[in-house]
CSV table of C-alpha atoms and ligand atoms in Angstrom, one decimal:
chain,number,residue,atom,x,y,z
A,61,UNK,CA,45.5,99.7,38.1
A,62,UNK,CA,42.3,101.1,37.9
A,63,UNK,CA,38.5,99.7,38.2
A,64,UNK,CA,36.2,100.5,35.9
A,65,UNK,CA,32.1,99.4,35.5
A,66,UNK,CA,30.9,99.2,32.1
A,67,UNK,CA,27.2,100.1,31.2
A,68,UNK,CA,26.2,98.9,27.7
A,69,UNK,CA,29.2,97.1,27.4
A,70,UNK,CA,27.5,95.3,24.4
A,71,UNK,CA,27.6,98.9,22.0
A,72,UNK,CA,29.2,100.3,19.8
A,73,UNK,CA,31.3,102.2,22.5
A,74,UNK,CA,30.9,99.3,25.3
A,75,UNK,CA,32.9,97.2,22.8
A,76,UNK,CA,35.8,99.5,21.9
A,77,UNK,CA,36.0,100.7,25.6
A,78,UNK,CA,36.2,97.0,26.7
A,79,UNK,CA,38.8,96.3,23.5
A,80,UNK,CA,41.1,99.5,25.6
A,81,UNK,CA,41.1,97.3,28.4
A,82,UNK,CA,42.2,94.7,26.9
A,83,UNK,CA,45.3,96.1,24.9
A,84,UNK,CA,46.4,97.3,28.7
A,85,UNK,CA,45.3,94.8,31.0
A,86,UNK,CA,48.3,96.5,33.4
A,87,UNK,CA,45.9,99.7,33.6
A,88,UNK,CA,42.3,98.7,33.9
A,89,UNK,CA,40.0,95.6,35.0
A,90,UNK,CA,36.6,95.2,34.5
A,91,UNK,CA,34.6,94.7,38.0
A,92,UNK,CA,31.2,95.4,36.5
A,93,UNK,CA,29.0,95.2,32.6
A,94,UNK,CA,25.6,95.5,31.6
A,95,UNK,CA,24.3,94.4,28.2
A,96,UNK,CA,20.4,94.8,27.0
A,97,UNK,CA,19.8,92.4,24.6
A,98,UNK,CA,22.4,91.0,22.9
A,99,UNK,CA,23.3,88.3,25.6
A,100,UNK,CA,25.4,85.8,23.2
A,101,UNK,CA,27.8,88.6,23.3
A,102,UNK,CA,27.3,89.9,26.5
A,103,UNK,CA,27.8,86.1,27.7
A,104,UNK,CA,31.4,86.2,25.6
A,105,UNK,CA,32.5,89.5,26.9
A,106,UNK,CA,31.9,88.5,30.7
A,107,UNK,CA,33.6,84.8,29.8
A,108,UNK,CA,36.7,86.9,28.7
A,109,UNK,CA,37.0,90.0,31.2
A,110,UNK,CA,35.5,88.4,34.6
A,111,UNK,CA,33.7,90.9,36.3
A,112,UNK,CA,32.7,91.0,39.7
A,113,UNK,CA,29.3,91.8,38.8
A,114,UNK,CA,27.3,90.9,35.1
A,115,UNK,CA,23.5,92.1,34.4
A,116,UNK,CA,21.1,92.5,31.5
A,117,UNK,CA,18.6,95.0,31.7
A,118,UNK,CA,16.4,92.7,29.3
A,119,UNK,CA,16.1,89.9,32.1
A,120,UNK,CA,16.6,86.5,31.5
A,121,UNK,CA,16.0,83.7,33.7
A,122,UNK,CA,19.2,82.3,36.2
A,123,UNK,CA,19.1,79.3,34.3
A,124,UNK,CA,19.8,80.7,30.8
A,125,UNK,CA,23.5,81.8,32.1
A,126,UNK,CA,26.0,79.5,31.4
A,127,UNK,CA,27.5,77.4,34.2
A,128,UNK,CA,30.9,78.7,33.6
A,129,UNK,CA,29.7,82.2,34.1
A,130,UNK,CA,28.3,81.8,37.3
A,131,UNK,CA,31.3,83.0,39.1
A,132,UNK,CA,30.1,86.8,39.4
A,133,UNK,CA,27.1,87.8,40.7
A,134,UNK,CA,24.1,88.3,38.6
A,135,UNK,CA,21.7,91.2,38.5
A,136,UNK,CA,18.7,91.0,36.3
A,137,UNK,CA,16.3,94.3,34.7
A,138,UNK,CA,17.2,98.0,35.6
A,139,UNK,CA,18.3,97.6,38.7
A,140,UNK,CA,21.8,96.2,36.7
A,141,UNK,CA,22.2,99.6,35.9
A,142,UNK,CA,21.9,101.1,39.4
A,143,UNK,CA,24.3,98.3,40.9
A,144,UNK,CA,26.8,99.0,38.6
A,145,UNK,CA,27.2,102.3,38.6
A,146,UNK,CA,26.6,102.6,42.0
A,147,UNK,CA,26.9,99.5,44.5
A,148,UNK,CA,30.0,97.6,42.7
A,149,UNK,CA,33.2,99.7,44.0
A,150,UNK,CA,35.1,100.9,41.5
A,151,UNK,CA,37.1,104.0,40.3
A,152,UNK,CA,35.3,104.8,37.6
A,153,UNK,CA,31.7,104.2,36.0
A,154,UNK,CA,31.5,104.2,31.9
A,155,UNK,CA,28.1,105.2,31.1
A,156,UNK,CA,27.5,104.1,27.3
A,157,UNK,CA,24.0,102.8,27.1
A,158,UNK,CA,22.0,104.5,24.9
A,159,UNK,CA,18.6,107.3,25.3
A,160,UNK,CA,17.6,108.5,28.8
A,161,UNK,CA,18.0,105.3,30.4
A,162,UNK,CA,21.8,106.6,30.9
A,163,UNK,CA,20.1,109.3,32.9
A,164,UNK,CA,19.6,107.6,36.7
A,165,UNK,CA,22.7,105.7,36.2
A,166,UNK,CA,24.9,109.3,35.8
A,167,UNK,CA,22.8,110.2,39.1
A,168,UNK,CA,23.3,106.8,40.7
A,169,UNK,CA,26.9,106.5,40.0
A,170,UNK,CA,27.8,110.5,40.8
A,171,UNK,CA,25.7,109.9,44.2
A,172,UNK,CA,27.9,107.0,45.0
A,173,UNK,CA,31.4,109.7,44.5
A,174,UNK,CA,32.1,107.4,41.7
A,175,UNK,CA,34.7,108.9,38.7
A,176,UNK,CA,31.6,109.2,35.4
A,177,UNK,CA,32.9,108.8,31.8
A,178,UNK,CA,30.0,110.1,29.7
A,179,UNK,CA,29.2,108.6,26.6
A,180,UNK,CA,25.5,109.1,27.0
A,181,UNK,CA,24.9,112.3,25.5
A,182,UNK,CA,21.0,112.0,26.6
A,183,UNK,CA,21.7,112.2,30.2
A,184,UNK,CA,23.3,115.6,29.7
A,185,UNK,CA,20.5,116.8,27.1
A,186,UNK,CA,17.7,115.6,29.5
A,187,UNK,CA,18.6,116.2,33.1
A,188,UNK,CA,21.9,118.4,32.6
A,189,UNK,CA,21.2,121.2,35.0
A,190,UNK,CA,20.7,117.8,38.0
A,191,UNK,CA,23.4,115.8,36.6
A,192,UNK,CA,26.0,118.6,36.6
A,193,UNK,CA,25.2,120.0,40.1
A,194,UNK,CA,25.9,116.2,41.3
A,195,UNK,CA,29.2,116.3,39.6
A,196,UNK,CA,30.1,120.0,41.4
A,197,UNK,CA,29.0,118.4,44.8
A,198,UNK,CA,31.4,115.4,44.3
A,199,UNK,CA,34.1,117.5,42.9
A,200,UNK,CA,35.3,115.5,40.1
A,201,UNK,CA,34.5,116.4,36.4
A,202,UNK,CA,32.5,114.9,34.3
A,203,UNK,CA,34.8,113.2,31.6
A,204,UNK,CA,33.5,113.3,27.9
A,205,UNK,CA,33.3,110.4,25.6
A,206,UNK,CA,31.4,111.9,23.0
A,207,UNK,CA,34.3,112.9,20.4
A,208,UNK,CA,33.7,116.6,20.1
A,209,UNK,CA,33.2,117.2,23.7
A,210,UNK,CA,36.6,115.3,24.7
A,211,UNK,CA,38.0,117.5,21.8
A,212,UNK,CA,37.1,120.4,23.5
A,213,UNK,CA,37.9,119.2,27.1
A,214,UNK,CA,41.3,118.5,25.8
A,215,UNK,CA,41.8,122.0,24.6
A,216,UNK,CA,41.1,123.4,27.6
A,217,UNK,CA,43.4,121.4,29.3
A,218,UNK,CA,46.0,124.2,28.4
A,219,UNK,CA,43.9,126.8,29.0
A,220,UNK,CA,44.9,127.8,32.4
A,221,UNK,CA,42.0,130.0,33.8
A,222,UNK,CA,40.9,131.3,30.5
A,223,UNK,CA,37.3,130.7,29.6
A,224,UNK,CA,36.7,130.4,26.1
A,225,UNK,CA,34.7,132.5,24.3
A,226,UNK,CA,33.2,130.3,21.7
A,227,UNK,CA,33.0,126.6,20.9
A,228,UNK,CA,32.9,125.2,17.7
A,229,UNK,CA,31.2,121.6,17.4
A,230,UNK,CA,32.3,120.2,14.0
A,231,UNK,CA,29.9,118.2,12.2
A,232,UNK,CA,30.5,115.5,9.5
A,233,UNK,CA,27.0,116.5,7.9
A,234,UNK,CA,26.0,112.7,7.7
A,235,UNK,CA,25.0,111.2,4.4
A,236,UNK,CA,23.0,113.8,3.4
A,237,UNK,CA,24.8,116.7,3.6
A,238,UNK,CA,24.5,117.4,-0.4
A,239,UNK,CA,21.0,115.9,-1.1
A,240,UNK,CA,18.1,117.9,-1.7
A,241,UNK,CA,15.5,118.6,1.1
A,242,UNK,CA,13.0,116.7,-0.9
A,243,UNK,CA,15.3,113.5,-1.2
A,244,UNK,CA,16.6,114.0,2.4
A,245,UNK,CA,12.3,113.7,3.2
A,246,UNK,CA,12.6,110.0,1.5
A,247,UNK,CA,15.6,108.5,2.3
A,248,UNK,CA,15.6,104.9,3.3
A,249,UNK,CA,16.8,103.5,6.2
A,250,UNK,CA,19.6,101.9,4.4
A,251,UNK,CA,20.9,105.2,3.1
A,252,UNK,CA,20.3,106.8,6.3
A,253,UNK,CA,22.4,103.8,8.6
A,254,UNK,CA,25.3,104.6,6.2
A,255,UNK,CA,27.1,107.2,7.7
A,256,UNK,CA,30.5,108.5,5.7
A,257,UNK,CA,33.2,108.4,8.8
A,258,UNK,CA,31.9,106.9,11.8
A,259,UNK,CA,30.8,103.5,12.5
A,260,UNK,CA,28.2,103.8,15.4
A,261,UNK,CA,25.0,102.3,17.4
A,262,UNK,CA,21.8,102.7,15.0
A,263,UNK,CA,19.8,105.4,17.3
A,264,UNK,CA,23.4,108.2,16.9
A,265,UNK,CA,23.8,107.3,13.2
A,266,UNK,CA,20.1,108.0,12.4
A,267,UNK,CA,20.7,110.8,14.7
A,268,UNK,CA,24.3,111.5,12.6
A,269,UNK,CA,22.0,111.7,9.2
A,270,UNK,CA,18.8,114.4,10.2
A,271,UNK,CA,21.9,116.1,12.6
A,272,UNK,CA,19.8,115.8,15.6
A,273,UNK,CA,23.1,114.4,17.1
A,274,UNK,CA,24.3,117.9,17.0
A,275,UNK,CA,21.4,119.2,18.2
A,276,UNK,CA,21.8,117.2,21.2
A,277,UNK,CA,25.3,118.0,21.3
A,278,UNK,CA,24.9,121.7,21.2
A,279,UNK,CA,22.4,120.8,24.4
A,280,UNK,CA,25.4,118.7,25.9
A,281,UNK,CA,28.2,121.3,25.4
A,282,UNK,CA,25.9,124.0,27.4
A,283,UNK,CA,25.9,121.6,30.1
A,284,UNK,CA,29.1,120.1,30.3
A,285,UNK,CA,31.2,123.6,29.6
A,286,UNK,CA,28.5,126.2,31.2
A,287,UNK,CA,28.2,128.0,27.8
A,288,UNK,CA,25.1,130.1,26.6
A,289,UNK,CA,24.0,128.7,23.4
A,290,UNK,CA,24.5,131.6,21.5
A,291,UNK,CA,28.7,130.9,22.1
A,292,UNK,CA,28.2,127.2,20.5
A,293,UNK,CA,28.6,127.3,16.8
A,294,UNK,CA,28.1,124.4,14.6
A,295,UNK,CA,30.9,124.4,11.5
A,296,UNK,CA,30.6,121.6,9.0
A,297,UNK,CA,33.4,119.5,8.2
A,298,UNK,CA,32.9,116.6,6.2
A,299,UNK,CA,36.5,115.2,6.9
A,300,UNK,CA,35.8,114.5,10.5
A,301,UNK,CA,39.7,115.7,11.0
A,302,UNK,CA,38.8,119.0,13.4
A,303,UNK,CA,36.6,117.6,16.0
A,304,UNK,CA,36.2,120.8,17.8
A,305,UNK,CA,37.3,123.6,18.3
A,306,UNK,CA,37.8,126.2,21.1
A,307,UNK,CA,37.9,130.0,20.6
A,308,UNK,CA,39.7,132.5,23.3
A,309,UNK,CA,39.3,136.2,24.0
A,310,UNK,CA,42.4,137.3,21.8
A,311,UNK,CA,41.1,134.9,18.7
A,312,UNK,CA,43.6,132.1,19.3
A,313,UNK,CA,41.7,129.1,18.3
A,314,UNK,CA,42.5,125.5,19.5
A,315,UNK,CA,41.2,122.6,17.9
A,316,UNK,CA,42.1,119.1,18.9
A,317,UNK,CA,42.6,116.8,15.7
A,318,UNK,CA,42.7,112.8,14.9
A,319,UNK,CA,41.5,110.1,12.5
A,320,UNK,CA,37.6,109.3,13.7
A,321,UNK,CA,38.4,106.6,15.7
A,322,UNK,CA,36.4,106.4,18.8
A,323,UNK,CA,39.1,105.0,20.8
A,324,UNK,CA,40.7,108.5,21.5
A,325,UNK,CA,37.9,109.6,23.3
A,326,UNK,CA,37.3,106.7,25.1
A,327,UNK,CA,40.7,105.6,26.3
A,328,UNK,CA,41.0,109.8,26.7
A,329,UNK,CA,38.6,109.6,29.5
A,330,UNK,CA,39.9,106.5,31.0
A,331,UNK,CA,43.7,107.4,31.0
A,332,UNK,CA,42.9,111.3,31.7
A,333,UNK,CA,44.9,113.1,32.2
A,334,UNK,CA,47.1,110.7,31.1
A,335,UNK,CA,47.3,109.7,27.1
A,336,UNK,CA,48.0,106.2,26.4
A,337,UNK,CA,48.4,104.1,22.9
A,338,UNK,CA,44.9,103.4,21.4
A,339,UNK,CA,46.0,101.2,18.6
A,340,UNK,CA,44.7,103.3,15.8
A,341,UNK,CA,45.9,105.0,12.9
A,342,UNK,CA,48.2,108.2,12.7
A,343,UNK,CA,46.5,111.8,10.4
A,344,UNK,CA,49.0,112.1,7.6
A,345,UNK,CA,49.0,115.8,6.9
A,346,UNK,CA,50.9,115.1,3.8
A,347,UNK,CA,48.1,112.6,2.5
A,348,UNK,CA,45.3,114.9,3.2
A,349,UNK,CA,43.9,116.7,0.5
A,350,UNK,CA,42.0,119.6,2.1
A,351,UNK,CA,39.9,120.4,5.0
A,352,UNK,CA,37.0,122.0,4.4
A,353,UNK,CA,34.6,124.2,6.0
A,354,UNK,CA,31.0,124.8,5.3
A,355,UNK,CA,28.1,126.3,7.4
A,356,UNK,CA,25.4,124.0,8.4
A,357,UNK,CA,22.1,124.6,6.2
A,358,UNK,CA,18.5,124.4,8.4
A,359,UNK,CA,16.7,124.2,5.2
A,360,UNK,CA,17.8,120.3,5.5
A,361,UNK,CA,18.4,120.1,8.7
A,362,UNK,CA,15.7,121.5,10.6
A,363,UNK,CA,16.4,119.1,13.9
A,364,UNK,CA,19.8,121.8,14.7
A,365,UNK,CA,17.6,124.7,14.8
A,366,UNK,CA,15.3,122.9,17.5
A,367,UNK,CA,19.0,122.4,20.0
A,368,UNK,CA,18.5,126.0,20.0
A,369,UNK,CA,15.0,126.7,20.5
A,370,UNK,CA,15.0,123.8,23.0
A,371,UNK,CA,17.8,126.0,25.4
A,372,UNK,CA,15.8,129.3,24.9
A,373,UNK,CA,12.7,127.4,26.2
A,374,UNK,CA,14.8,126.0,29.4
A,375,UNK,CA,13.6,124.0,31.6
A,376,UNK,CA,12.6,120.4,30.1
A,377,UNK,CA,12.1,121.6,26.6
A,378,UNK,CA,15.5,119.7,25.8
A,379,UNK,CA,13.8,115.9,27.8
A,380,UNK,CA,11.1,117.0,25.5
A,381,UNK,CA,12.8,117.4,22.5
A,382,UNK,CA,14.8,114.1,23.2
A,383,UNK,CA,12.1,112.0,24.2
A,384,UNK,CA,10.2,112.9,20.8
A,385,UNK,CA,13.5,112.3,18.8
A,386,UNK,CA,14.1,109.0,20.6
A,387,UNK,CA,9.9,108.0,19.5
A,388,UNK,CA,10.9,109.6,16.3
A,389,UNK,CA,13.8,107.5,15.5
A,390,UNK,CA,12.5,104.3,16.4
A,391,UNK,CA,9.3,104.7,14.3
A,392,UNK,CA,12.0,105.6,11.2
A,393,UNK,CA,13.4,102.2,12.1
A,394,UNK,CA,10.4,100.8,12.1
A,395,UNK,CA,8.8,102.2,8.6
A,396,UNK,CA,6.4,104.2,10.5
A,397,UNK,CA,7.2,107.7,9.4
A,398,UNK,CA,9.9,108.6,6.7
A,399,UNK,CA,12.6,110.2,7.8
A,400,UNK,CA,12.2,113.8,6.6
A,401,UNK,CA,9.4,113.5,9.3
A,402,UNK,CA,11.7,113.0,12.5
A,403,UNK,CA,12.5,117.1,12.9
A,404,UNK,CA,8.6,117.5,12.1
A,405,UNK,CA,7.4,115.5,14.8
A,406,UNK,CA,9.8,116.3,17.0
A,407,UNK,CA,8.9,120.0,16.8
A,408,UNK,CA,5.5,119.4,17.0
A,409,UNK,CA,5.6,117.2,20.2
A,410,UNK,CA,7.7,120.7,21.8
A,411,UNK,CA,4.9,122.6,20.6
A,412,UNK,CA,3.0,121.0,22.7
A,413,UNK,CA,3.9,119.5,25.7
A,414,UNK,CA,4.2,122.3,29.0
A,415,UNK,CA,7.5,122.9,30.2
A,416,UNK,CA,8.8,122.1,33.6
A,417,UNK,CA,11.1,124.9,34.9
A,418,UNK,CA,13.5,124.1,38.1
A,419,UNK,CA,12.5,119.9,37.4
A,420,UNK,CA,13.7,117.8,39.8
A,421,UNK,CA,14.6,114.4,38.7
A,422,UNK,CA,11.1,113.3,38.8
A,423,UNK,CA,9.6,116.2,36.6
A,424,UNK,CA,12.6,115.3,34.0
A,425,UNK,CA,11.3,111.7,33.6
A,426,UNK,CA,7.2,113.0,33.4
A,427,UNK,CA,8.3,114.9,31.1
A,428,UNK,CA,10.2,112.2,28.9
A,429,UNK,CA,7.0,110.2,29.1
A,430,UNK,CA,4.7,113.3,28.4
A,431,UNK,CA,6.7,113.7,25.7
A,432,UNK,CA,7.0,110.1,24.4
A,433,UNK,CA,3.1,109.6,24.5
A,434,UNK,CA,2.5,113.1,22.8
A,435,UNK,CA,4.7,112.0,19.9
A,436,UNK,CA,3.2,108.5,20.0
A,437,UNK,CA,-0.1,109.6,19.5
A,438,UNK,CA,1.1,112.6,16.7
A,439,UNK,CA,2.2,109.4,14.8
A,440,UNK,CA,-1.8,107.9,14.5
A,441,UNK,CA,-2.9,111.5,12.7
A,442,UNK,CA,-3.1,111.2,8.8
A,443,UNK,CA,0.1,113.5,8.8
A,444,UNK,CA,2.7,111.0,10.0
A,445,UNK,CA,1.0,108.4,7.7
A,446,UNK,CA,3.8,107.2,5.6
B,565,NAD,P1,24.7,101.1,20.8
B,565,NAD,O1,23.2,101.0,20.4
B,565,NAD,O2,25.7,100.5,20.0
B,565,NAD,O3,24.8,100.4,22.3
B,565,NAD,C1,24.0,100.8,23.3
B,565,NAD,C2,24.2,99.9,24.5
B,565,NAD,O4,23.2,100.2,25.5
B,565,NAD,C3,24.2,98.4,24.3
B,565,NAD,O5,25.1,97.8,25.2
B,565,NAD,C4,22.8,98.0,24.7
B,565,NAD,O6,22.8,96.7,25.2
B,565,NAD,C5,22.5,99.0,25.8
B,565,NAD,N1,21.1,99.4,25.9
B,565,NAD,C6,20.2,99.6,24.9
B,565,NAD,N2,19.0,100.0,25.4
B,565,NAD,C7,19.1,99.9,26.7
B,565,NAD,C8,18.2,100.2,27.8
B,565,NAD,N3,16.9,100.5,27.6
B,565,NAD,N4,18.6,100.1,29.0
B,565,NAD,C9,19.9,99.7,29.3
B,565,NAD,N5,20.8,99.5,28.3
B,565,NAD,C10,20.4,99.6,27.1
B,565,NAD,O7,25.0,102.6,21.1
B,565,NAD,P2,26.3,103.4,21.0
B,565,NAD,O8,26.5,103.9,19.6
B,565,NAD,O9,27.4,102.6,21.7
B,565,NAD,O10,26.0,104.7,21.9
B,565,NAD,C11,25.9,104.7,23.3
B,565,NAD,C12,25.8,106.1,23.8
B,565,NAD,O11,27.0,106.8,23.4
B,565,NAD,C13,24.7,106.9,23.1
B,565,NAD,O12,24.2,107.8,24.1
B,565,NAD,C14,25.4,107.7,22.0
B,565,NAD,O13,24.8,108.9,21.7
B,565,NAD,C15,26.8,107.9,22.7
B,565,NAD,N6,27.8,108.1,21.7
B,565,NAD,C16,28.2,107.1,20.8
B,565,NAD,C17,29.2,107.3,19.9
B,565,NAD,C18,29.6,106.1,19.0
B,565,NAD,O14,30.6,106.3,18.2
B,565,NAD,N7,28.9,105.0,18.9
B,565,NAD,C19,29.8,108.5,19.8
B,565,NAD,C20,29.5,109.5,20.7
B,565,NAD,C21,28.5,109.3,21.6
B,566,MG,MG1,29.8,113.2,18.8
């Protein structure tokens, strides 16, 4: 039996992860969740798994909890995240909110010698050179949530003390993958919220459609797997079959394969390095018509050439580029900007905020918020007028 804490339990991969639990209660119990804002749910999910520990980081006051739920202890705002992942014991901390908020609670939880399943790509893309020297100093590794990262961790599971050579990150393309640019510059929010193969939170799948999620996961796969950026390819595959791949010295190529069902990855990084039953469906080679393979075009897609511009700058030019994406998106969302316009003011805002080399944790965050109030006041000029 193993503990686990829960950090945006309430998501898209909060909900799945807590579903694992459920289908084996024998393996895993809940001791701590946080939810943000959705605390009908949140409210439901602690009724049912009975944590030791409950918070929402949108606080609400003591009186607004149910009297049947107040058996655990309560812990209202941020510091819910930070007692969580770090004060609650337990064997291992899930880390699924979404943006840089995941960032202190990867410190907080690897500080506390806690085991830290990562869905929060941003903590890797923001602070990754402080969160993986935490991870070295506690000597576990950092388990991947994020599907293509866990595909590749799982291929180097039978790599003995090979190093690969080259990673391939697989990409769905997102909706847009055959529009024109000057379509992809106008599409609506509905169109862009639609994504062909996943079903996700609303920040990755606007990410999923301008491919600024594989921008930060080109950031996130230097981190996690010490790789220059020039050995991270990006191969589209609109199938979402491959969902990475892994190339040796002698050529060999291992990719790790599966429906898109997040489960994998999740229960992967719970169970590791065991495999246990998600629940989900089976690939049926027979019923597949073709894989396909395509390179990604930056024409339409500008937000994958900035990943790599981002790791040539160093230093916090990736917190930079993320904290512009995460004003970016939200303005999308909120019919400030259309959406061709996210790469554009994301580059700009990289342009010109000043980089931080060497940052401590401190200088990561200054330069989240230089870069959220550069790209805040990018959106008042005539050009980001929609
Ligand atoms: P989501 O929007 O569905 O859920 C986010 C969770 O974080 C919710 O529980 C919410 O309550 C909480 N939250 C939101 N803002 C918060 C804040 N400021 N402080 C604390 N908590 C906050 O998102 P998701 O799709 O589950 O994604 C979560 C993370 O996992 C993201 O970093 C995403 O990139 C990554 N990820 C998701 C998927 C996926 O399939 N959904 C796949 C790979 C990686
Ligand atoms: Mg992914």
């Amino acid at each position: 039996m193993q503990t686990i804490s829960i950090l945006g339990s309430t998501g898209s991969i909060g909900t799945q992860a807590l579903q694992l639990v459920a289908l084996h209660p024998d393996r895993f119990r809940v001791v701590a969740m946080t939810g943000h804002r959705n605390r009908e749910l949140f409210f439901e999910q602690v009724r049912q798994f009975r944590p030791e520990m409950a918070g929402l980081t949108e606080p609400i006051p003591m009186e607004e909890i149910p009297a049947d739920l107040r058996f655990c202890r309560w812990v209202m705002g941020k510091e819910a995240l930070h007692v969580a992942a770090a004060e609650v014991p337990a064997d291992m901390v899930l880390v699924s909110v979404v943006g840089i908020a995941g960032l202190q609670s990867v410190m907080d939880a690897l500080q506390a010698n806690r085991q830290v399943l990562l869905a929060n790509k941003e903590a890797l893309v923001t602070g990754g050179h402080l969160v993986m020297d935490a991870a070295r100093r506690i000597g576990k590794p950092l388990l991947p949530v994020d599907s293509e990262h866990s595909a590749i961790f799982q291929c180097l599971q039978g790599a003995g003390p090979n190093k690969p050579e080259r990673l391939i990150l697989t990409a769905s393309g997102g909706p847009f993958r055959t529009w024109e640019p000057k379509d992809i510059m106008l599409a609506t929010k509905e169109q862009a919220l639609k994504h062909p193969n996943w079903s996700m939170g609303r920040k990755i799948t606007i990410d999923s459609a301008s491919m600024m999620n594989k921008a930060l996961e080109v950031i996130e796969a230097r981190w996690l797997f010490d790789m220059p950026a020039e050995k991270i390819d990006v191969l589209i595959h609109p199938q979402s079959v491959i969902h990475s791949m892994v190339e040796f010295e002698d050529g060999a190529v291992m990719a790790q394969l599966g429906t898109p069902d997040m489960r994998l990855p999740i229960l992967y990084a719970m169970s590791w390095p065991e495999r246990l039953a998600t629940g989900g469906a089976r690939l049926d080679f027979a019923a597949m018509k073709a894989l396909t393979f395509e390179q990604p075009d930056l024409t339409r897609f500008p937000g994958l050439g900035l990943a790599y511009e981002a790791l040539k700058a160093g230093g916090t030019m990736s917190a930079i580029l993320n904290g512009a994406n995460e004003i970016a998106v939200d303005a999308f969302l909120h019919d400030r900007i259309r959406f061709g316009q996210i790469a554009q003011l994301v580059e700009e805002t990289m342009h010109a905020v000043p980089v931080v080399y060497h940052a401590t944790l401190d200088q990561v965050f200054e330069s989240d918020r230089m870069a959220r109030a550069k790209a805040q006041e990018l959106l008042k000029t005539s050009r980001f007028a929609v």
